[in-house]
Amino acid sequence: MNMLENIRAQRERLSKSERKVADAILQAPQRAIHSSIAALAASAGVSEPTVNRFCRRMETRGFPDFKLHLAQSLASGTPWVSRSVDENDSVEAYTGKIFESAMACLDQVRQTLDMQTINRAVDWLSQARRITFFGLGASAVVAHDAMNKFLRFNVPVFYSDDIVVQRMNCINGGSGDVLVLISHTGRTRQMVELARLARDNDVMVIAITSPDSPLAQEAGLSLLPEVPEDTDVYIPMISRLAQLTLLDTLATGFILRRGPKFRENLKRVKEALRESRFDKGLFLPDNTQ
Amino acid sequence: MNMLENIRAQRERLSKSERKVADAILQAPQRAIHSSIAALAASAGVSEPTVNRFCRRMETRGFPDFKLHLAQSLASGTPWVSRSVDENDSVEAYTGKIFESAMACLDQVRQTLDMQTINRAVDWLSQARRITFFGLGASAVVAHDAMNKFLRFNVPVFYSDDIVVQRMNCINGGSGDVLVLISHTGRTRQMVELARLARDNDVMVIAITSPDSPLAQEAGLSLLPEVPEDTDVYIPMISRLAQLTLLDTLATGFILRRGPKFRENLKRVKEALRESRFDKGLFLPDNTQ
DNA sequence: AGACCGCTTGTAATTTTATTACAATGCACT
DNA sequence: AGTGCATTGTAATAAAATTACAAGCGGTCT
């Protein structure tokens, strides 16, 4: 578990003094792990027992144990916490914050994903007669990307961001079809209706959305990437990174499930495309990276 | 750097008792970091000062400091590395690998990005009369997403994945226009031609592509996210995560540059949309997260 | 408004833990 | 065997963390 992200997540629940401790640590995590409890208490402007209580609240045995956990979180190079962009931030500052927030988000999603559900989703997909990806707005982008990925496999794939086409597709769907619906909120009426329509026609519906949403309840299988709280108006849309990566995972699971013969085929396709780049005289779009 | 390796390397040079300490740690490093100096001394069969001297010899300030370093070494075992998916991997295994590779990629890009170029790109964008995003294949998805982001600001934006429309747009472009071209390889002929066309019409061209590519040379400004080597056929497309995040950064820079009045407006838009969700009786697509 | 309750925070005492100083031991070389 | 240096342990000291407890603050009920 990433301790820095954990601190940030719990920050709101803390009392006034404990929040001071949290802030002092988040502001200079590297210094925090090299400080004694007295030094940290001083720099946070609180008493030593307060720091100790803070550590216990973070589910550690005490201050030394807390430092150990924090050190492990910092070990991977950089502390990635979701931090809000400030209007006085320099380029370096906001770039760092955005990339770190993205990483923190991916980290959290990775840890909260239910592997069993992923496994079942891969089961469904690898046995599908036909796979369809739908989303609207920002999630349309994700659906589009998913189609690009699955296009490389020998399975019929479909994508559209036109709600009328989407409806027609669901109405004409049937047993053996798998429909993947992507919606960050899970509260977009059109998506919920598509799920209902599709299920009425025995289409298997996989939703990538947020927990407790109408869409999650309507779908046969729900993948629920839990992204950190929306801390900032200026850097939204981070959740689609998680969605994209999740779909990478499903595509990988798909290909592993389909066996070695199938993978051989993909390798050949890839190499054939690689030889047709700019410097070789032939040209192809980018979806072959 | 890596403390475990360090201990192993220095083991031969140590004295008899200190070697006992080294062995005790190497045998159960996880136990070691949760032990006190007394406990570790006992399990190694030596006295406490011996353990302390051992820590000093490892170039740390003392036992607590040593534990910190050791903890960091143990933590950095798993994360961050791009690891290839193996055909015998379990769901947990390949999910972990994919997410970690994604994070590693973002981390590397963050470290290799040129801030000055970002800054100039933001300059260009924030003074643009009109902004256009083009890409093909997987990069079309990124361009589409970029349009979604910039649509929320009060600047004319355009996107298309139709090469004919793209050409027409470039031919009709003029001074004050900014064109953002996205291509992972930078060797897609159409993209390079678009850049040339656009520049002939005094359009400012920003490329998001790979270094030393024809597109990078053709563009007025090139943002070059260096993604890790393509280690695996099964997890490609990681670079678009970097591109998306980079565009998040540009959008953030854009909004910061445009000043506070503008941000106020965005906040209002966002709140207005939030109130119109499923549970409130109104419905909107997802591009408002 | 005032008294009471519970939660938060700090002070001071206690305990645990780590470090230092120094003495004893072992080992090599004369 | 004896001297000198390095290694190790013992005991004292210092530092750090934890605990117990009391004061303070904010809220509610009478």
XYZ file of C-alpha atoms (C1' of nucleotides) in Angstrom:
638
model
C 0.000 0.000 0.000
C 1.304 3.402 -0.871
C 1.599 5.245 2.413
C 1.760 8.715 0.902
C -1.462 8.193 -0.980
C -2.945 6.696 2.135
C -2.074 9.805 4.128
C -3.575 12.014 1.507
C -6.743 9.949 1.365
C -7.254 10.091 5.124
C -6.250 13.709 5.500
C -9.812 14.938 5.617
C -10.784 12.573 8.391
C -8.000 13.690 10.673
C -8.230 16.125 13.530
C -6.697 19.567 13.337
C -3.313 18.712 14.831
C -2.988 15.388 13.101
C -3.652 17.101 9.814
C -0.685 19.356 10.548
C 1.411 16.236 10.846
C 0.032 14.883 7.579
C 0.802 18.123 5.796
C 4.315 18.290 7.159
C 4.991 14.796 5.912
C 3.387 15.302 2.514
C 5.318 18.474 2.016
C 8.711 16.898 2.631
C 8.412 13.135 2.830
C 12.109 12.568 2.319
C 12.939 14.674 5.323
C 10.256 13.034 7.394
C 11.824 9.606 7.194
C 15.138 10.943 8.397
C 13.681 12.862 11.315
C 13.121 11.777 14.850
C 9.651 12.027 16.282
C 10.726 15.191 18.083
C 11.985 16.849 14.921
C 8.858 15.994 12.994
C 6.638 17.170 15.838
C 8.513 20.461 15.870
C 8.278 21.004 12.142
C 4.563 20.254 12.227
C 4.061 22.475 15.261
C 2.519 19.775 17.447
C 3.568 17.608 20.348
C 5.316 14.291 20.050
C 2.418 12.110 21.183
C 0.302 13.671 18.480
C 2.732 12.401 15.891
C 2.608 9.029 17.518
C -1.171 8.971 17.466
C -1.067 9.962 13.838
C 1.162 6.998 13.081
C -1.217 4.644 14.847
C -4.117 6.036 12.862
C -2.233 5.132 9.703
C -2.343 1.568 10.945
C 1.256 1.228 11.954
C 2.728 0.116 15.262
C 4.214 3.470 16.052
C 6.572 6.070 14.736
C 9.522 3.856 13.746
C 7.204 1.418 12.041
C 5.508 4.278 10.263
C 8.833 5.566 8.993
C 9.564 2.129 7.631
C 6.331 2.042 5.681
C 6.858 5.549 4.429
C 10.381 4.725 3.376
C 9.087 1.829 1.350
C 6.594 4.065 -0.381
C 9.320 6.527 -1.230
C 11.700 3.829 -2.320
C 10.341 3.509 -5.812
C 12.047 6.717 -6.798
C 9.507 9.415 -6.387
C 6.639 10.041 -4.064
C 3.510 9.894 -6.123
C 0.646 11.560 -4.444
C -2.268 13.215 -6.051
C -1.545 16.832 -5.414
C -3.596 19.753 -6.519
C -2.206 22.116 -9.066
C -1.744 25.548 -7.670
C -2.104 28.672 -9.733
C 1.405 29.788 -8.880
C 2.980 26.521 -9.933
C 5.887 26.576 -12.333
C 5.964 24.330 -15.373
C 8.107 21.862 -13.482
C 5.704 21.906 -10.574
C 2.467 21.261 -12.357
C 3.995 18.785 -14.769
C 5.341 16.823 -11.846
C 2.051 16.955 -10.022
C 0.049 15.766 -12.974
C 2.334 12.865 -13.772
C 2.525 11.883 -10.144
C -1.212 12.034 -9.756
C -1.539 9.794 -12.782
C 0.855 7.286 -11.298
C -0.819 7.430 -7.930
C -4.153 6.806 -9.600
C -2.868 3.770 -11.462
C -1.349 2.474 -8.267
C -4.575 2.768 -6.374
C -6.617 1.156 -9.105
C -4.194 -1.721 -9.319
C -4.635 -2.373 -5.654
C -8.390 -2.172 -5.535
C -9.173 -4.161 -8.648
C -10.940 -7.431 -8.145
C -8.888 -10.071 -9.918
C -11.714 -12.561 -10.020
C -13.885 -10.144 -11.926
C -11.084 -9.470 -14.373
C -10.696 -13.173 -14.857
C -14.370 -13.628 -15.576
C -14.351 -10.684 -17.958
C -11.470 -12.308 -19.831
C -13.456 -15.538 -19.917
C -16.384 -13.765 -21.468
C -14.289 -11.859 -23.979
C -12.227 -14.810 -25.110
C -15.359 -16.801 -25.809
C -17.201 -13.974 -27.508
C -18.574 -14.313 -30.987
C -18.406 -10.538 -31.320
C -17.200 -7.725 -29.056
C -18.584 -4.204 -28.890
C -17.202 -1.184 -27.029
C -19.373 1.825 -26.255
C -18.835 5.006 -24.322
C -19.778 8.654 -24.559
C -17.686 11.774 -24.195
C -14.332 11.077 -22.605
C -15.247 7.437 -22.313
C -15.827 7.235 -26.065
C -12.118 7.751 -26.409
C -11.492 4.764 -24.207
C -13.955 2.638 -26.138
C -12.298 3.647 -29.371
C -8.912 2.703 -28.038
C -10.253 -0.629 -26.890
C -11.512 -1.344 -30.370
C -8.082 -0.532 -31.792
C -6.550 -3.054 -29.471
C -8.952 -5.857 -30.165
C -8.877 -5.215 -33.899
C -5.509 -6.894 -33.938
C -7.031 -10.171 -32.813
C -9.131 -12.381 -35.012
C -12.459 -11.510 -33.465
C -15.159 -9.199 -34.838
C -15.082 -5.887 -32.961
C -17.332 -2.884 -33.121
C -17.269 0.633 -31.779
C -19.311 3.754 -32.293
C -19.835 6.988 -30.449
C -23.174 7.607 -32.102
C -25.972 6.914 -29.664
C -28.396 5.896 -32.418
C -25.930 3.406 -33.884
C -25.250 2.169 -30.375
C -28.931 1.516 -29.747
C -29.391 -0.280 -33.041
C -26.420 -2.428 -32.268
C -27.800 -3.423 -28.902
C -31.240 -4.158 -30.279
C -29.776 -6.418 -32.944
C -27.354 -8.123 -30.579
C -27.765 -11.698 -29.505
C -26.369 -14.565 -27.510
C -22.602 -14.853 -27.849
C -22.122 -11.108 -28.108
C -20.189 -9.257 -25.474
C -20.817 -5.555 -24.895
C -18.321 -3.479 -22.937
C -19.780 -0.224 -21.641
C -17.474 2.443 -20.346
C -18.675 5.307 -18.198
C -16.754 7.029 -15.447
C -19.804 7.997 -13.438
C -22.086 5.143 -14.440
C -24.944 7.589 -14.321
C -25.285 8.446 -17.956
C -28.812 7.460 -18.889
C -27.988 6.324 -22.416
C -25.411 3.876 -21.157
C -27.730 2.402 -18.572
C -30.406 1.959 -21.194
C -27.971 0.296 -23.570
C -27.083 -2.182 -20.856
C -30.744 -3.017 -20.335
C -31.434 -3.365 -24.036
C -28.449 -5.596 -24.532
C -29.249 -7.851 -21.620
C -32.779 -8.304 -22.895
C -31.198 -9.802 -26.011
C -28.922 -12.150 -24.055
C -25.886 -10.006 -24.749
C -23.268 -10.297 -22.026
C -22.649 -6.857 -20.598
C -19.395 -5.811 -18.972
C -19.341 -2.365 -17.390
C -16.257 -0.339 -16.585
C -17.602 2.275 -14.228
C -17.757 3.379 -10.624
C -19.161 1.358 -7.721
C -22.786 1.684 -6.669
C -23.726 3.286 -9.940
C -26.886 2.380 -11.882
C -24.746 1.067 -14.709
C -22.766 -1.218 -12.415
C -26.002 -2.718 -11.164
C -27.439 -3.181 -14.605
C -24.371 -4.924 -16.053
C -23.685 -8.623 -15.814
C -20.110 -7.980 -14.772
C -18.721 -4.745 -13.369
C -15.104 -3.702 -13.281
C -14.781 -0.884 -10.808
C -11.531 1.014 -10.853
C -11.506 3.115 -7.715
C -9.783 6.359 -8.562
C -8.698 8.803 -5.872
C -11.059 11.535 -4.872
C -11.404 14.282 -7.398
C -9.130 16.763 -5.716
C -8.827 19.279 -8.435
C -10.934 20.928 -11.069
C -7.939 21.452 -13.277
C -6.751 17.903 -13.565
C -9.778 15.740 -14.089
C -9.998 12.911 -16.564
C -7.305 10.974 -14.811
C -9.650 8.068 -14.471
C -9.537 7.336 -18.168
C -5.893 6.404 -17.812
C -7.012 3.704 -15.444
C -9.719 2.613 -17.838
C -7.253 2.385 -20.702
C -4.828 0.368 -18.656
C -7.609 -1.875 -17.493
C -8.534 -2.550 -21.097
C -4.888 -3.287 -21.842
C -5.133 -5.864 -19.125
C -8.262 -7.409 -20.596
C -6.654 -7.518 -24.027
C -3.600 -9.205 -22.568
C -5.746 -11.694 -20.708
C -7.628 -12.325 -23.921
C -4.501 -13.107 -25.852
C -3.042 -15.325 -23.159
C -6.284 -17.254 -22.991
C -6.353 -17.853 -26.699
C -3.176 -19.909 -26.605
C 0.253 -19.932 -28.220
C -0.769 -20.488 -31.838
C -2.694 -17.277 -31.716
C 0.196 -15.335 -30.256
C 2.484 -16.520 -33.020
C 0.097 -15.026 -35.502
C 0.135 -11.684 -33.738
C 3.907 -11.567 -33.728
C 3.947 -12.087 -37.467
C 1.434 -9.314 -38.013
C 3.489 -6.991 -35.890
C 6.714 -7.676 -37.691
C 5.097 -7.270 -41.051
C 3.906 -3.839 -40.003
C 7.247 -2.845 -38.592
C 8.868 -3.351 -41.960
C 6.538 -0.903 -43.618
C 7.583 2.262 -41.891
C 8.719 5.561 -43.274
C 12.337 4.622 -43.689
C 11.414 1.514 -45.584
C 9.363 3.316 -48.180
C 5.902 2.259 -47.105
C 3.571 4.076 -44.750
C 0.982 3.047 -42.268
C -0.913 4.751 -39.517
C 0.061 4.531 -35.928
C -2.210 1.866 -34.573
C 0.432 -0.728 -34.981
C 2.849 0.402 -32.340
C 22.199 1.786 -3.940
C 20.520 -1.509 -3.286
C 21.297 -2.391 0.291
C 20.776 -6.125 -0.003
C 23.189 -6.289 -2.910
C 25.568 -4.120 -0.967
C 25.541 -6.469 2.006
C 26.083 -9.462 -0.213
C 28.971 -7.749 -1.970
C 30.714 -6.726 1.229
C 30.088 -9.979 3.057
C 33.555 -11.363 2.358
C 35.315 -8.330 3.718
C 33.528 -8.445 7.035
C 34.823 -9.847 10.278
C 33.465 -13.050 11.735
C 30.802 -11.502 13.927
C 29.734 -8.920 11.444
C 29.344 -11.658 8.868
C 26.926 -13.366 11.256
C 24.894 -10.170 11.243
C 24.990 -10.013 7.447
C 23.829 -13.609 7.188
C 21.014 -13.082 9.636
C 19.775 -10.124 7.630
C 20.153 -11.794 4.257
C 18.308 -14.829 5.487
C 15.251 -12.919 6.673
C 15.381 -9.301 5.525
C 11.712 -8.699 6.179
C 12.143 -9.831 9.779
C 15.228 -7.683 10.145
C 13.517 -4.423 9.340
C 10.881 -5.068 11.969
C 13.340 -6.029 14.692
C 15.033 -3.897 17.286
C 18.796 -3.902 17.452
C 18.586 -6.246 20.438
C 16.407 -8.749 18.609
C 18.638 -8.771 15.580
C 21.758 -9.119 17.713
C 20.208 -12.095 19.463
C 19.168 -13.831 16.263
C 22.656 -13.345 14.838
C 24.265 -14.476 18.065
C 26.282 -11.333 18.582
C 26.191 -8.274 20.788
C 24.300 -5.096 20.058
C 27.294 -2.867 19.364
C 28.426 -5.352 16.750
C 25.195 -4.835 14.905
C 25.672 -1.136 15.211
C 29.210 -1.305 13.841
C 27.931 -3.428 11.008
C 25.415 -0.714 10.129
C 28.132 1.917 10.125
C 30.260 -0.212 7.847
C 27.362 -0.228 5.410
C 27.675 3.518 5.292
C 24.620 4.378 7.294
C 24.274 6.583 10.333
C 23.307 3.770 12.635
C 20.821 1.027 13.094
C 17.583 2.957 12.479
C 19.051 4.562 9.401
C 20.212 1.187 8.189
C 16.715 -0.236 8.603
C 15.353 2.611 6.515
C 17.741 1.896 3.683
C 17.042 -1.794 3.887
C 13.305 -1.181 3.823
C 13.682 0.885 0.688
C 15.675 -1.839 -0.988
C 13.041 -4.387 -0.170
C 10.287 -2.183 -1.456
C 11.815 -1.387 -4.796
C 11.920 -5.029 -5.707
C 8.584 -5.108 -7.437
C 7.398 -1.762 -8.656
C 8.444 0.389 -11.542
C 10.047 -2.042 -13.862
C 8.575 -2.859 -17.188
C 8.291 -6.571 -17.031
C 7.235 -8.782 -19.845
C 4.045 -10.700 -19.547
C 4.677 -14.387 -19.521
C 2.299 -16.897 -20.955
C 2.022 -18.711 -17.651
C 1.172 -15.596 -15.717
C -1.868 -15.593 -13.474
C -4.407 -12.795 -13.609
C -2.740 -11.165 -10.644
C 0.638 -11.435 -12.303
C -0.136 -9.914 -15.655
C -2.412 -7.260 -14.203
C 0.372 -6.214 -11.886
C 2.923 -6.189 -14.664
C 0.814 -4.098 -16.972
C -0.045 -1.501 -14.357
C 3.537 -1.339 -13.176
C 4.842 -0.976 -16.676
C 2.405 1.865 -17.200
C 3.632 3.594 -14.063
C 7.254 3.009 -14.992
C 6.573 4.517 -18.382
C 4.985 7.627 -16.923
C 7.863 7.963 -14.510
C 10.439 7.805 -17.239
C 8.606 10.260 -19.437
C 8.295 12.679 -16.571
C 12.006 12.570 -16.022
C 13.003 13.023 -19.633
C 10.540 15.719 -20.621
C 11.980 19.081 -21.502
C 10.203 21.673 -19.407
C 11.216 24.552 -21.591
C 9.567 22.965 -24.591
C 6.417 22.368 -22.604
C 6.469 25.972 -21.562
C 6.773 27.174 -25.134
C 4.021 24.808 -26.245
C 1.778 26.289 -23.570
C 2.718 29.764 -24.810
C 1.676 28.867 -28.307
C -1.541 27.195 -27.250
C -2.668 29.929 -24.932
C -2.232 32.533 -27.654
C -3.838 30.434 -30.357
C -6.748 31.685 -32.366
C -7.714 28.103 -33.075
C -6.326 24.729 -32.004
C -6.399 21.529 -34.032
C -5.473 18.008 -32.937
C -4.672 15.305 -35.442
C -3.492 11.734 -35.180
C -4.079 8.429 -36.883
C -4.802 4.995 -35.462
C -3.995 4.806 -31.771
C -2.882 8.402 -31.817
C -6.271 9.474 -33.148
C -7.630 8.437 -29.790
C -5.187 10.756 -28.088
C -6.066 13.625 -30.426
C -9.737 13.044 -29.754
C -9.155 13.114 -26.038
C -7.169 16.319 -26.383
C -10.080 17.927 -28.173
C -12.428 16.879 -25.388
C -10.171 18.550 -22.887
C -9.786 21.812 -24.756
C -13.472 21.951 -25.636
C -14.082 22.994 -22.071
C -12.110 26.186 -22.605
C -13.325 29.115 -24.635
C -11.140 28.517 -27.645
C -12.125 27.011 -31.000
C -10.906 23.420 -31.221
C -10.988 20.919 -34.030
C -10.290 17.242 -34.405
C -10.770 14.648 -37.093
C -9.412 11.228 -37.856
C -10.244 11.516 -41.546
C -7.091 12.139 -43.533
C -8.939 14.065 -46.214
C -10.542 16.375 -43.690
C -7.173 16.761 -42.016
C -5.524 17.849 -45.260
C -8.266 20.331 -46.063
C -7.930 21.781 -42.621
C -4.192 22.263 -42.991
C -4.522 23.796 -46.419
C -7.049 26.288 -45.142
C -5.149 27.064 -41.966
C -3.424 30.364 -41.387
C -1.413 32.469 -39.027
C -2.614 32.229 -35.427
C -3.617 28.613 -35.809
C -1.891 25.943 -33.756
C -1.797 22.367 -35.000
C -0.906 19.548 -32.640
C 0.174 16.386 -34.416
C 0.391 13.159 -32.488
C 2.265 10.140 -33.746
C 4.134 7.608 -31.687
C 6.640 6.721 -34.367
C 6.736 10.061 -36.172
C 7.177 8.142 -39.395
C 3.652 8.113 -40.676
C 3.840 9.819 -44.058
C 0.452 11.523 -43.759
C 1.384 13.215 -40.529
C 4.689 14.469 -41.871
C 2.918 15.876 -44.908
C 0.322 17.586 -42.755
C 3.094 19.266 -40.811
C 4.659 20.549 -44.014
C 1.361 21.776 -45.407
C 0.492 23.551 -42.218
C 3.853 25.267 -41.886
C 3.605 26.509 -45.432
C 0.494 28.344 -44.294
C 2.137 29.861 -41.201
C 0.357 27.461 -38.896
C 2.324 26.737 -35.724
C 2.963 23.025 -35.544
C 3.532 21.152 -32.309
C 4.467 17.493 -32.629
C 4.114 14.868 -29.941
C 6.266 12.081 -31.233
C 9.571 10.267 -30.834
C 13.019 11.862 -31.121
C 14.896 11.909 -34.412
C 11.756 11.184 -36.383
C 10.844 12.958 -39.614
C 7.824 14.473 -37.905
C 9.893 15.883 -35.059
C 12.158 17.602 -37.566
C 9.282 18.991 -39.570
C 7.422 20.480 -36.604
C 8.086 23.893 -35.126
C 8.057 22.479 -31.627
C 8.519 18.845 -30.675
C 7.519 17.239 -27.428
C 9.330 13.958 -27.164
C 8.144 11.593 -24.461
C 10.798 8.911 -24.213
C 9.012 5.699 -23.469
C 10.894 2.612 -22.353
C 12.016 0.130 -24.940
C 9.265 -1.964 -26.380
C 9.869 -4.996 -24.257
C 6.832 -6.986 -25.070
C 4.579 -7.694 -27.977
C 1.645 -8.194 -25.678
C 1.713 -4.866 -23.915
C 2.237 -2.242 -26.546
C 0.406 1.031 -26.689
C 1.721 2.139 -23.354
C 3.086 5.266 -24.937
C -0.364 6.703 -25.466
C -0.764 6.919 -21.709
C 2.227 9.220 -21.733
C 0.785 11.224 -24.589
C -2.530 11.616 -22.804
C -0.857 12.737 -19.626
C 1.326 15.119 -21.550
C -1.775 16.666 -23.068
C -3.286 16.920 -19.616
C -0.217 18.898 -18.717
C -0.587 21.201 -21.695
C -4.239 21.754 -20.891
C -3.363 22.565 -17.312
C -0.646 24.944 -18.429
C -3.121 26.524 -20.788
C -5.643 27.168 -18.068
C -3.069 28.499 -15.633
C -1.782 30.874 -18.284
C -5.205 32.217 -19.042
C -5.590 33.665 -15.573
C -7.987 33.464 -12.656
C -11.102 34.889 -14.270
C -11.024 32.110 -16.753
C -10.672 29.453 -14.082
C -13.679 30.783 -12.245
C -15.707 30.224 -15.339
C -14.544 26.626 -15.612
C -15.469 25.939 -12.028
C -18.980 27.179 -12.644
C -19.361 25.036 -15.732
C -18.198 22.040 -13.808
C -20.569 22.554 -10.931
C -23.476 23.123 -13.245
C -22.774 19.798 -14.877
C -22.380 17.977 -11.608
C -25.881 18.883 -10.621
C -27.338 17.289 -13.695
C -26.461 13.689 -13.073
C -28.614 10.587 -13.028
C -29.790 10.955 -9.458
C -30.864 14.515 -10.080
C -33.117 13.649 -12.976
C -31.047 15.053 -15.796
C -28.543 13.205 -17.928
C -25.360 14.089 -19.649
C -22.540 12.195 -21.259
C -19.307 11.536 -19.536
C -17.038 14.193 -20.861
C -17.631 16.329 -17.872
C -15.878 14.321 -15.258
C -26.442 30.832 30.250
C -24.101 27.311 32.709
C -22.826 22.603 33.657
C -21.529 18.355 31.729
C -19.659 15.097 28.442
C -16.522 13.488 25.147
C -12.939 14.360 22.175
C -8.506 16.379 21.282
C -4.051 17.865 22.671
C -0.106 18.568 25.507
C 3.046 17.670 29.728
C 5.761 14.801 32.225
C 7.138 10.221 33.603
C 8.447 5.784 32.007
C 10.125 2.502 29.102
C 12.386 1.023 25.270
C 16.039 1.417 22.117
C 20.380 2.828 20.331
C 24.983 4.590 21.041
C 29.300 5.331 23.331
C 33.292 4.435 26.162
C 36.025 1.232 27.678
C 37.735 -3.266 28.967
C 38.668 -7.965 27.626
C 39.618 -11.254 24.379
C 41.627 -13.277 20.425
C 44.925 -13.478 16.783
C 49.108 -12.545 14.073
C 53.721 -11.557 13.903
C 58.212 -11.009 16.101
C 56.005 -16.486 24.709
C 55.196 -11.549 24.254
C 53.682 -7.304 22.011
C 50.415 -4.804 19.297
C 46.411 -4.335 16.728
C 41.969 -5.611 15.559
C 37.685 -7.551 17.106
C 34.109 -8.279 20.350
C 31.482 -7.737 24.439
C 29.916 -5.318 28.916
C 28.120 -1.667 31.108
C 27.022 3.126 31.251
C 24.943 6.865 28.842
C 22.199 9.187 25.822
C 18.432 9.429 22.745
C 14.079 8.314 21.312
C 9.523 6.658 21.625
C 5.595 5.453 24.284
C 2.400 5.751 28.062
C -0.448 7.711 31.607
C -2.692 11.419 32.860
C -4.412 16.088 33.088
C -5.764 20.364 30.890
C -8.305 22.459 27.221
C -11.706 22.912 23.807
C -16.208 22.393 21.490
C -20.477 20.842 21.585
C -25.098 19.554 23.811
C -28.646 19.357 27.187
C -31.104 21.318 30.959
